[in-house]
GROMACS .gro file of C-alpha atoms in nm:
model
  121
    1MET     CA    1  -6.447  -0.864   3.772
    2GLY     CA    2  -6.299  -0.581   3.581
    3GLN     CA    3  -5.959  -0.779   3.541
    4THR     CA    4  -6.122  -1.085   3.397
    5ASN     CA    5  -6.316  -0.873   3.138
    6ARG     CA    6  -5.964  -0.724   3.030
    7ARG     CA    7  -5.812  -1.064   3.009
    8THR     CA    8  -6.077  -1.213   2.777
    9SER     CA    9  -6.093  -0.901   2.571
   10ALA     CA   10  -5.719  -0.912   2.518
   11TRP     CA   11  -5.729  -1.258   2.343
   12PRO     CA   12  -5.862  -1.154   1.998
   13SER     CA   13  -5.596  -0.895   1.989
   14LEU     CA   14  -5.330  -1.137   2.068
   15ALA     CA   15  -5.465  -1.369   1.819
   16VAL     CA   16  -5.456  -1.105   1.548
   17LEU     CA   17  -5.100  -1.016   1.649
   18LEU     CA   18  -4.995  -1.391   1.638
   19ALA     CA   19  -5.160  -1.419   1.297
   20VAL     CA   20  -4.983  -1.113   1.162
   21LEU     CA   21  -4.662  -1.225   1.292
   22LEU     CA   22  -4.679  -1.542   1.134
   23SER     CA   23  -4.770  -1.416   0.793
   24VAL     CA   24  -4.483  -1.184   0.822
   25MET     CA   25  -4.238  -1.468   0.875
   26GLN     CA   26  -4.377  -1.661   0.585
   27PRO     CA   27  -4.180  -1.598   0.253
   28ALA     CA   28  -4.330  -1.311   0.048
   29ASP     CA   29  -4.327  -1.457  -0.285
   30ALA     CA   30  -4.182  -1.773  -0.491
   31ALA     CA   31  -3.853  -1.576  -0.559
   32ASP     CA   32  -3.789  -1.536  -0.181
   33SER     CA   33  -3.856  -1.900  -0.124
   34LEU     CA   34  -3.630  -1.999  -0.419
   35ALA     CA   35  -3.359  -1.793  -0.274
   36MET     CA   36  -3.417  -1.953   0.068
   37GLU     CA   37  -3.404  -2.294  -0.101
   38ARG     CA   38  -3.078  -2.214  -0.285
   39GLU     CA   39  -2.936  -2.087   0.070
   40GLN     CA   40  -3.003  -2.401   0.232
   41LEU     CA   41  -2.886  -2.609  -0.042
   42ALA     CA   42  -2.548  -2.410  -0.043
   43ALA     CA   43  -2.519  -2.466   0.333
   44LEU     CA   44  -2.591  -2.831   0.277
   45ALA     CA   45  -2.305  -2.840   0.026
   46ARG     CA   46  -2.061  -2.680   0.292
   47GLN     CA   47  -2.174  -2.931   0.541
   48LEU     CA   48  -2.102  -3.212   0.316
   49ASP     CA   49  -1.767  -3.075   0.250
   50LEU     CA   50  -1.706  -3.077   0.619
   51ILE     CA   51  -1.824  -3.439   0.658
   52ASP     CA   52  -1.597  -3.527   0.346
   53ARG     CA   53  -1.275  -3.366   0.540
   54LEU     CA   54  -1.391  -3.530   0.864
   55ALA     CA   55  -1.415  -3.869   0.687
   56GLU     CA   56  -1.065  -3.824   0.516
   57HIS     CA   57  -0.911  -3.737   0.875
   58ALA     CA   58  -1.074  -4.031   1.005
   59ALA     CA   59  -0.960  -4.280   0.767
   60HIS     CA   60  -0.592  -4.138   0.815
   61THR     CA   61  -0.628  -4.172   1.201
   62ALA     CA   62  -0.815  -4.514   1.171
   63PRO     CA   63  -0.640  -4.835   1.328
   64GLN     CA   64  -0.420  -4.987   1.064
   65GLU     CA   65  -0.425  -5.331   1.236
   66ARG     CA   66  -0.587  -5.608   1.034
   67ALA     CA   67  -0.943  -5.671   1.119
   68ARG     CA   68  -1.234  -5.863   0.985
   69TYR     CA   69  -1.454  -5.562   0.948
   70HIS     CA   70  -1.353  -5.212   0.907
   71PHE     CA   71  -1.545  -4.913   0.771
   72ASP     CA   72  -1.506  -4.842   0.409
   73TYR     CA   73  -1.417  -4.448   0.418
   74ALA     CA   74  -1.326  -4.452   0.034
   75ARG     CA   75  -1.679  -4.552  -0.026
   76LEU     CA   76  -1.844  -4.303   0.207
   77ARG     CA   77  -1.640  -4.048   0.048
   78ALA     CA   78  -1.737  -4.143  -0.309
   79ASP     CA   79  -2.110  -4.135  -0.198
   80LEU     CA   80  -2.065  -3.772  -0.052
   81LYS     CA   81  -1.898  -3.672  -0.395
   82ARG     CA   82  -2.210  -3.795  -0.580
   83VAL     CA   83  -2.435  -3.620  -0.347
   84ARG     CA   84  -2.258  -3.296  -0.371
   85ALA     CA   85  -2.228  -3.309  -0.745
   86GLY     CA   86  -2.610  -3.346  -0.742
   87LEU     CA   87  -2.638  -3.035  -0.540
   88GLN     CA   88  -2.405  -2.851  -0.762
   89ASP     CA   89  -2.578  -2.967  -1.070
   90TYR     CA   90  -2.918  -2.809  -0.919
   91LEU     CA   91  -2.752  -2.493  -0.808
   92VAL     CA   92  -2.542  -2.446  -1.112
   93PRO     CA   93  -2.723  -2.629  -1.410
   94GLN     CA   94  -2.503  -2.724  -1.690
   95ARG     CA   95  -2.763  -2.862  -1.922
   96ALA     CA   96  -3.120  -2.854  -1.960
   97GLN     CA   97  -3.171  -3.242  -1.935
   98PRO     CA   98  -3.193  -3.438  -1.625
   99ARG     CA   99  -2.909  -3.675  -1.572
  100ASP     CA  100  -2.941  -4.031  -1.484
  101PRO     CA  101  -2.879  -4.066  -1.100
  102VAL     CA  102  -2.592  -4.286  -0.974
  103SER     CA  103  -2.716  -4.498  -0.684
  104LEU     CA  104  -2.543  -4.453  -0.359
  105ALA     CA  105  -2.342  -4.757  -0.199
  106GLY     CA  106  -2.488  -4.715   0.143
  107ASP     CA  107  -2.299  -4.998   0.285
  108TYR     CA  108  -1.985  -4.910   0.447
  109VAL     CA  109  -1.868  -5.226   0.619
  110ARG     CA  110  -1.582  -5.382   0.413
  111ARG     CA  111  -1.452  -5.741   0.474
  112ASP     CA  112  -1.107  -5.844   0.409
  113ARG     CA  113  -1.134  -6.161   0.176
  114ALA     CA  114  -0.825  -6.324   0.319
  115ASP     CA  115  -1.030  -6.355   0.641
  116ASP     CA  116  -1.325  -6.496   0.481
  117GLU     CA  117  -1.165  -6.768   0.308
  118GLU     CA  118  -1.146  -7.095   0.472
  119PRO     CA  119  -0.809  -7.250   0.509
  120SER     CA  120  -0.722  -7.530   0.246
  121PRO     CA  121  -0.714  -7.877   0.426
   0.00000   0.00000   0.00000
């Protein structure tokens, strides 16, 4: 019976310990959370650079045979460039006014026009 009392009396202590640990893990103030956000955005920009290099490599190694549909690597890389520029504008602002956002293409399937045309009779 003594063991069950010790177990039940340990729960409030454990709850307080968890609450303290969780509060310590939270950013102390707005400056810390802003610094954390900037670090995460900088990491995101580095990951976009990596994706861009992978897309460039994939474009150079893609099969060159003529297909009706193929992936439009140039459009993907242009969208990556726009996203990267948006991150850089936020991380290192050049001006006080917000700029007009450019919409992303989003459609990366490209058709060859010659395949879409019907042969003339």
